[in-house]
């Protein structure tokens, strides 16, 4: 398999219950990040009893200093609003300070708006609005956005990216529970079966998949999905997936939102259940 290699220097991890840990390197608004996360949804549903995971943000940028100064300008009223390609990554790190679940909710809402084009996701004011939609503590989010803690967390991600010599995003690095062992770096995108095979080889045992959730449970977990994602998760045709989705839309369980480029299906309820 091209672009799959052992890392020469393992990264130590804390002891954990699940034997595998995934470091998922993404630029959160890159089209390939959306594709990788679609695959990860199915991997989580079937095999997350074997692994934990964390996102490592690998957004390319020159400097953070001018960005954080301008964010402070927004807070003090010097600047009304700012836009910058690094802002979404800093916003995610601010959301992370409220916990992993909060960060995951934030990323999903951020990417939903990015896919639909309903907000300028590089804008400070839009990113603050998304925090409210993702049911974060908005006051805490604003305080943390551009704080030293959020900047350090983002810089840490960039440091990990360099240390693991990740030069292509998305990439995933797999570690087992033995910290002396090398990690396995998988650069780029592969089929779902390849990632399952890697999990099995790293565990050196047959792995057992969990039953897939019902449609209702699926949307309670992920909130929005494309028709292609639903078809992929259940291994059904696009037409079968479309029919099942429309059935639930008529039952007013989900709604369809779309633009010229993409169609998303999402819960009608604004509540989040993870």
Short mmCIF file of C-alpha atoms in Angstrom, two decimals:
data_model
loop_
_atom_site.label_atom_id
_atom_site.label_comp_id
_atom_site.label_asym_id
_atom_site.label_seq_id
_atom_site.Cartn_x
_atom_site.Cartn_y
_atom_site.Cartn_z
CA UNK A 1 0.00 0.00 0.00
CA UNK A 2 1.60 3.26 -1.10
CA UNK A 3 1.89 6.11 1.40
CA UNK A 4 1.56 3.75 4.39
CA UNK A 5 4.67 3.61 6.52
CA UNK A 6 5.98 2.88 9.99
CA UNK A 7 7.06 5.95 11.91
CA UNK A 8 10.69 5.87 13.00
CA UNK A 9 9.92 7.48 16.36
CA UNK A 10 6.81 6.45 18.29
CA UNK A 11 4.89 9.07 20.23
CA UNK A 12 4.13 8.07 23.83
CA UNK A 13 0.46 7.99 24.79
CA UNK A 14 -1.24 7.64 28.13
CA UNK A 15 -2.49 4.18 29.07
CA UNK A 16 -6.00 3.62 27.76
CA UNK A 17 -8.75 1.02 27.82
CA UNK A 18 -9.08 0.73 24.05
CA UNK A 19 -5.95 -0.77 22.48
CA UNK A 20 -5.64 1.48 19.40
CA UNK A 21 -5.35 5.26 19.17
CA UNK A 22 -5.84 7.22 15.96
CA UNK A 23 -4.29 10.61 15.29
CA UNK A 24 -6.39 12.09 12.48
CA UNK A 25 -4.60 14.91 10.65
CA UNK A 26 -6.99 17.23 8.82
CA UNK A 27 -7.43 20.71 7.49
CA UNK A 28 -11.05 20.97 8.73
CA UNK A 29 -12.41 22.74 5.64
CA UNK A 30 -10.47 20.80 2.99
CA UNK A 31 -12.76 18.71 0.70
CA UNK A 32 -10.67 15.60 1.40
CA UNK A 33 -11.30 16.09 5.13
CA UNK A 34 -15.03 15.69 4.48
CA UNK A 35 -14.36 12.48 2.54
CA UNK A 36 -12.17 11.05 5.29
CA UNK A 37 -14.67 11.91 8.00
CA UNK A 38 -17.41 10.12 6.03
CA UNK A 39 -15.31 6.96 6.20
CA UNK A 40 -14.57 7.55 9.89
CA UNK A 41 -18.27 7.66 10.72
CA UNK A 42 -18.71 4.06 9.59
CA UNK A 43 -15.45 3.00 11.27
CA UNK A 44 -16.67 4.51 14.55
CA UNK A 45 -20.07 2.87 14.29
CA UNK A 46 -18.66 -0.60 13.67
CA UNK A 47 -15.30 -0.66 15.46
CA UNK A 48 -14.90 2.20 17.93
CA UNK A 49 -14.84 -0.32 20.80
CA UNK A 50 -11.26 -0.95 19.63
CA UNK A 51 -9.95 2.61 19.30
CA UNK A 52 -9.89 6.17 20.58
CA UNK A 53 -9.16 9.08 18.29
CA UNK A 54 -8.26 12.73 18.21
CA UNK A 55 -8.13 15.33 15.49
CA UNK A 56 -4.84 17.09 14.81
CA UNK A 57 -5.38 20.31 12.88
CA UNK A 58 -2.85 20.80 10.11
CA UNK A 59 -3.97 24.07 8.54
CA UNK A 60 -1.20 25.74 6.59
CA UNK A 61 -0.39 29.29 7.72
CA UNK A 62 2.49 31.71 8.10
CA UNK A 63 1.90 33.29 11.51
CA UNK A 64 -0.73 33.49 14.23
CA UNK A 65 0.39 36.76 15.81
CA UNK A 66 -1.54 39.13 13.54
CA UNK A 67 -4.64 36.92 13.76
CA UNK A 68 -4.79 36.91 17.56
CA UNK A 69 -4.21 40.68 17.66
CA UNK A 70 -7.16 41.24 15.36
CA UNK A 71 -9.38 38.87 17.37
CA UNK A 72 -8.62 41.01 20.42
CA UNK A 73 -9.64 43.98 18.31
CA UNK A 74 -13.05 42.34 17.79
CA UNK A 75 -13.40 41.80 21.53
CA UNK A 76 -12.55 45.41 22.37
CA UNK A 77 -14.57 46.89 19.51
CA UNK A 78 -11.54 48.10 17.55
CA UNK A 79 -12.46 45.73 14.70
CA UNK A 80 -16.08 45.03 13.79
CA UNK A 81 -15.24 41.68 12.16
CA UNK A 82 -12.28 39.90 10.62
CA UNK A 83 -11.76 37.01 8.22
CA UNK A 84 -8.69 34.75 8.04
CA UNK A 85 -8.05 31.13 6.92
CA UNK A 86 -6.66 30.25 10.37
CA UNK A 87 -9.77 31.35 12.27
CA UNK A 88 -11.74 28.09 11.89
CA UNK A 89 -8.86 26.10 13.40
CA UNK A 90 -8.53 28.52 16.31
CA UNK A 91 -12.29 28.34 16.82
CA UNK A 92 -12.14 24.55 17.00
CA UNK A 93 -9.39 24.78 19.62
CA UNK A 94 -11.51 27.24 21.61
CA UNK A 95 -14.40 24.75 21.42
CA UNK A 96 -12.07 21.94 22.56
CA UNK A 97 -11.49 23.80 25.82
CA UNK A 98 -15.13 22.93 26.61
CA UNK A 99 -14.48 19.23 26.04
CA UNK A 100 -14.19 16.74 23.19
CA UNK A 101 -17.94 16.38 22.70
CA UNK A 102 -18.35 20.15 22.47
CA UNK A 103 -15.54 20.30 19.90
CA UNK A 104 -17.12 17.53 17.83
CA UNK A 105 -20.47 19.33 17.84
CA UNK A 106 -18.71 22.52 16.79
CA UNK A 107 -16.79 20.85 13.94
CA UNK A 108 -19.99 19.30 12.59
CA UNK A 109 -21.84 22.62 12.60
CA UNK A 110 -18.82 24.39 11.09
CA UNK A 111 -18.57 21.86 8.28
CA UNK A 112 -22.33 21.89 7.69
CA UNK A 113 -22.22 25.64 7.04
CA UNK A 114 -19.09 25.23 4.92
CA UNK A 115 -20.75 22.58 2.73
CA UNK A 116 -24.00 24.53 2.33
CA UNK A 117 -22.32 27.92 2.01
CA UNK A 118 -24.74 29.37 4.57
CA UNK A 119 -22.07 31.26 6.53
CA UNK A 120 -18.64 32.68 5.83
CA UNK A 121 -16.79 30.18 8.01
CA UNK A 122 -13.58 32.24 7.88
CA UNK A 123 -15.34 35.11 9.62
CA UNK A 124 -14.95 35.74 13.35
CA UNK A 125 -18.59 36.76 13.82
CA UNK A 126 -19.88 33.68 11.95
CA UNK A 127 -17.67 31.36 14.02
CA UNK A 128 -19.10 32.86 17.21
CA UNK A 129 -22.64 32.30 15.89
CA UNK A 130 -21.77 28.67 15.14
CA UNK A 131 -20.69 28.20 18.76
CA UNK A 132 -24.21 29.15 19.84
CA UNK A 133 -25.76 26.77 17.30
CA UNK A 134 -23.54 23.96 18.60
CA UNK A 135 -24.83 24.65 22.14
CA UNK A 136 -21.45 25.72 23.50
CA UNK A 137 -21.10 28.18 26.34
CA UNK A 138 -20.85 31.24 24.09
CA UNK A 139 -19.32 33.50 26.72
CA UNK A 140 -16.57 30.97 27.42
CA UNK A 141 -16.05 30.42 23.70
CA UNK A 142 -15.57 34.14 23.03
CA UNK A 143 -13.13 34.38 25.93
CA UNK A 144 -11.15 31.37 24.68
CA UNK A 145 -11.19 32.33 20.99
CA UNK A 146 -7.73 33.71 20.32
CA UNK A 147 -6.62 33.11 23.92
CA UNK A 148 -3.10 31.91 24.67
CA UNK A 149 -4.52 28.47 25.53
CA UNK A 150 -6.27 28.08 22.15
CA UNK A 151 -3.21 29.38 20.27
CA UNK A 152 -0.90 27.00 22.16
CA UNK A 153 -3.24 24.07 21.45
CA UNK A 154 -3.21 24.91 17.74
CA UNK A 155 0.58 25.34 17.76
CA UNK A 156 0.85 21.96 19.49
CA UNK A 157 -1.12 20.37 16.63
CA UNK A 158 1.21 21.97 14.09
CA UNK A 159 4.21 20.71 16.09
CA UNK A 160 2.82 17.14 16.13
CA UNK A 161 2.26 17.40 12.37
CA UNK A 162 5.92 18.31 11.85
CA UNK A 163 7.25 15.74 14.34
CA UNK A 164 5.34 12.89 12.69
CA UNK A 165 6.45 14.17 9.28
CA UNK A 166 2.87 14.40 8.04
CA UNK A 167 3.14 16.19 4.72
CA UNK A 168 -0.24 15.23 3.28
CA UNK A 169 -3.69 15.84 4.71
CA UNK A 170 -5.78 14.01 5.46
CA UNK A 171 -3.59 11.36 7.09
CA UNK A 172 -4.12 8.96 9.98
CA UNK A 173 -1.46 7.62 12.33
CA UNK A 174 -2.35 4.39 14.17
CA UNK A 175 -0.74 3.57 17.52
CA UNK A 176 -1.22 0.45 19.61
CA UNK A 177 -1.09 0.37 23.41
CA UNK A 178 2.61 -0.54 23.52
CA UNK A 179 4.39 2.82 23.51
CA UNK A 180 7.66 1.21 22.37
CA UNK A 181 6.09 0.15 19.08
CA UNK A 182 6.18 2.31 16.01
CA UNK A 183 3.07 4.04 14.75
CA UNK A 184 1.64 3.31 11.32
CA UNK A 185 1.13 6.38 9.17
CA UNK A 186 -1.48 6.23 6.41
CA UNK A 187 -1.19 9.24 4.11
CA UNK A 188 -4.07 10.19 1.85
CA UNK A 189 -7.36 8.40 1.26
CA UNK A 190 -8.05 4.67 0.97
CA UNK A 191 -11.11 2.47 0.83
CA UNK A 192 -12.96 1.64 4.05
CA UNK A 193 -11.77 -1.97 3.92
CA UNK A 194 -8.12 -0.90 4.10
CA UNK A 195 -8.65 0.89 7.43
CA UNK A 196 -10.48 -2.14 8.84
CA UNK A 197 -7.61 -4.35 7.68
CA UNK A 198 -5.06 -2.08 9.39
CA UNK A 199 -7.02 -2.24 12.66
CA UNK A 200 -7.09 -6.02 12.47
CA UNK A 201 -3.39 -6.31 11.68
CA UNK A 202 -2.41 -3.98 14.51
CA UNK A 203 -4.53 -5.94 16.98
CA UNK A 204 -3.29 -9.25 15.55
CA UNK A 205 -6.71 -10.80 16.09
CA UNK A 206 -10.05 -11.07 14.36
CA UNK A 207 -12.09 -7.95 15.06
CA UNK A 208 -15.85 -8.04 15.56
CA UNK A 209 -18.05 -5.28 14.21
CA UNK A 210 -20.94 -3.83 16.21
CA UNK A 211 -24.44 -3.86 14.68
CA UNK A 212 -25.21 -0.70 12.77
CA UNK A 213 -27.69 1.71 14.40
CA UNK A 214 -31.18 2.43 13.11
CA UNK A 215 -31.65 5.49 10.88
CA UNK A 216 -33.06 7.39 13.85
CA UNK A 217 -30.07 6.49 16.05
CA UNK A 218 -27.70 7.39 13.22
CA UNK A 219 -29.07 10.94 12.94
CA UNK A 220 -29.16 11.34 16.71
CA UNK A 221 -25.43 10.73 16.68
CA UNK A 222 -24.25 12.61 13.60
CA UNK A 223 -27.04 15.23 13.08
CA UNK A 224 -26.40 15.65 9.35
CA UNK A 225 -25.42 13.20 6.60
CA UNK A 226 -25.30 13.09 2.82
CA UNK A 227 -27.19 10.48 0.81
CA UNK A 228 -23.83 8.99 -0.18
CA UNK A 229 -22.81 8.64 3.48
CA UNK A 230 -26.04 6.86 4.37
CA UNK A 231 -25.64 4.51 1.39
CA UNK A 232 -22.03 3.80 2.36
CA UNK A 233 -22.77 3.19 6.05
CA UNK A 234 -25.55 0.69 5.33
CA UNK A 235 -23.95 -0.74 2.14
CA UNK A 236 -27.08 0.00 0.13
CA UNK A 237 -27.65 1.69 -3.22
CA UNK A 238 -28.05 5.45 -3.52
CA UNK A 239 -31.65 4.98 -4.66
CA UNK A 240 -32.46 2.82 -1.60
CA UNK A 241 -30.80 5.37 0.69
CA UNK A 242 -32.75 8.21 -0.96
CA UNK A 243 -36.02 6.30 -0.55
CA UNK A 244 -35.40 5.64 3.17
CA UNK A 245 -34.41 9.26 3.75
CA UNK A 246 -37.47 10.64 1.97
CA UNK A 247 -39.67 8.31 4.02
CA UNK A 248 -38.32 9.82 7.23
CA UNK A 249 -38.60 13.31 5.81
CA UNK A 250 -42.32 12.69 5.23
CA UNK A 251 -42.54 11.50 8.84
CA UNK A 252 -40.93 14.87 9.76
CA UNK A 253 -38.05 13.17 11.55
CA UNK A 254 -35.41 14.72 9.30
CA UNK A 255 -35.24 17.57 6.79
CA UNK A 256 -33.40 18.09 3.53
CA UNK A 257 -31.22 21.16 3.01
CA UNK A 258 -29.29 21.74 -0.18
CA UNK A 259 -27.55 24.09 -2.56
CA UNK A 260 -26.32 23.62 -6.12
CA UNK A 261 -23.35 21.54 -4.95
CA UNK A 262 -24.57 19.35 -2.08
CA UNK A 263 -27.64 17.91 -0.35
CA UNK A 264 -27.62 17.25 3.39
CA UNK A 265 -30.17 15.47 5.56
CA UNK A 266 -30.39 16.53 9.19
CA UNK A 267 -32.51 16.17 12.31
CA UNK A 268 -35.44 18.54 12.52
CA UNK A 269 -34.84 18.82 16.26
CA UNK A 270 -32.15 21.27 17.36
CA UNK A 271 -31.09 19.03 20.24
CA UNK A 272 -27.79 17.17 20.21
CA UNK A 273 -27.34 13.67 21.56
CA UNK A 274 -23.88 12.14 21.47
#
